Coordinates of C-alpha atoms in Angstrom, one line a residue:
X1 CA 136.2 175.6 104.7
X2 CA 139.8 176.2 105.1
X3 CA 141.2 179.3 106.9
X4 CA 141.5 181.2 103.6
X5 CA 138.1 180.3 102.6
X6 CA 136.7 181.6 105.9
X7 CA 138.8 184.7 105.5
X8 CA 137.5 185.4 102.0
X9 CA 133.8 184.8 103.1
X10 CA 134.3 187.2 106.0
X11 CA 135.8 189.8 103.9
X12 CA 133.0 189.4 101.4
X13 CA 130.2 189.8 103.9
X14 CA 131.9 192.7 105.8
X15 CA 132.4 194.7 102.7
X16 CA 128.7 194.2 102.0
X17 CA 127.9 195.4 105.5
X18 CA 126.3 192.1 106.3
X19 CA 128.0 191.8 109.7
X20 CA 125.3 189.9 111.5
X21 CA 125.1 187.5 108.6
X22 CA 129.0 187.0 108.8
X23 CA 128.6 186.1 112.6
X24 CA 125.6 183.9 112.2
X25 CA 127.2 181.9 109.3
X26 CA 130.9 181.9 110.3
X27 CA 131.2 182.2 114.1
X28 CA 131.6 179.0 116.3
X29 CA 129.0 178.8 119.3
X30 CA 132.1 179.2 121.8
X31 CA 133.8 182.0 120.0
X32 CA 135.8 184.4 122.1
X33 CA 135.9 188.2 121.1
X34 CA 138.4 190.6 122.7
X35 CA 137.6 194.3 121.9
X36 CA 140.2 197.0 121.6
X37 CA 139.6 198.1 125.3
X38 CA 140.1 194.5 126.5
X39 CA 136.6 193.7 127.1
X40 CA 135.9 189.9 126.4
X41 CA 132.7 188.6 124.9
X42 CA 132.1 184.8 125.0
X43 CA 129.7 182.9 122.8
X44 CA 128.1 183.6 119.5
X45 CA 124.8 184.6 120.8
X46 CA 126.6 187.4 123.1
X47 CA 128.7 188.4 120.4
X48 CA 125.8 188.7 117.9
X49 CA 123.7 190.7 120.6
X50 CA 126.8 193.1 121.2
X51 CA 126.9 193.6 117.3
X52 CA 123.3 194.2 117.0
X53 CA 123.3 196.8 119.8
X54 CA 126.3 198.6 118.1
X55 CA 124.8 198.5 114.6
X56 CA 121.6 199.9 116.0
X57 CA 123.5 203.1 117.2
X58 CA 124.4 203.8 113.6
X59 CA 122.8 205.5 110.7
X60 CA 125.6 204.7 108.2
X61 CA 128.6 202.5 108.0
X62 CA 131.2 202.1 105.2
X63 CA 133.8 199.1 105.5
X64 CA 136.7 198.2 103.4
X65 CA 139.5 195.6 104.1
X66 CA 143.0 194.5 103.1
X67 CA 143.6 191.1 101.6
X68 CA 144.0 188.4 104.4
X69 CA 147.2 187.4 105.7
X70 CA 146.9 183.7 106.6
X71 CA 149.2 181.6 108.7
X72 CA 148.0 178.2 109.6
X73 CA 144.6 178.5 111.7
X74 CA 145.0 182.4 112.0
X75 CA 144.4 185.2 109.6
X76 CA 144.4 188.9 110.0
X77 CA 143.1 191.8 108.0
X78 CA 143.1 195.6 108.1
X79 CA 139.7 196.9 108.4
X80 CA 139.0 200.7 107.5
X81 CA 135.6 201.7 108.8
X82 CA 133.6 205.0 108.6
X83 CA 130.7 205.3 111.0
X84 CA 127.9 207.9 111.4
X85 CA 126.0 207.6 114.7
X86 CA 122.5 208.6 115.3
X87 CA 123.6 211.6 117.3
X88 CA 125.4 212.9 114.1
X89 CA 129.0 212.0 115.1
X90 CA 131.2 210.6 112.5
X91 CA 134.2 208.4 113.2
X92 CA 136.8 207.0 110.8
X93 CA 139.0 204.2 112.1
X94 CA 141.5 201.6 110.9
X95 CA 142.1 198.4 112.9
X96 CA 143.9 195.3 112.6
X97 CA 141.6 192.3 113.1
X98 CA 143.0 188.9 114.1
X99 CA 141.0 185.8 113.9
X100 CA 141.5 182.1 114.5
X101 CA 139.4 179.6 112.4
X102 CA 139.0 175.9 113.3
X103 CA 136.8 173.4 111.5
X104 CA 135.5 176.2 109.2
X105 CA 134.3 178.3 111.9
X106 CA 135.9 181.5 113.6
X107 CA 136.7 180.6 117.1
X108 CA 138.5 183.7 118.2
X109 CA 138.7 187.3 117.2
X110 CA 140.7 190.4 118.6
X111 CA 140.7 194.0 117.5
X112 CA 143.6 196.5 117.7
X113 CA 142.9 200.2 116.9
X114 CA 144.1 203.5 117.9
X115 CA 141.5 206.1 118.9
X116 CA 140.2 208.3 116.1
X117 CA 138.9 211.7 116.8
X118 CA 135.1 212.1 116.3
X119 CA 133.7 214.9 114.3
X120 CA 130.1 216.5 114.1
X121 CA 128.3 215.6 111.0

């Protein structure tokens, strides 16, 4: 897959809330993820475990994205997310997601987001 094809597939899966499938299908075994707080997670299995833990803390998620901006091996999207946590808190955020795709797999991702205020359900 080209970088543009990887981006299109990622967007399709994310907007269908198929986050785990996206990682299983598109992430390289040695992916590096950098969270908004600077935390680094290395490896597909560790990234997938972190995602499963996060998704397990939610009762609902809504996701939409911008069209991808592709430059060589890199692409970025704006992801708007609405989350409802098990404790009833709701959070809306907008983040810029930057990815690197090599050999048809995502090898790097980093997220940039300003904190959003949580509100009771």
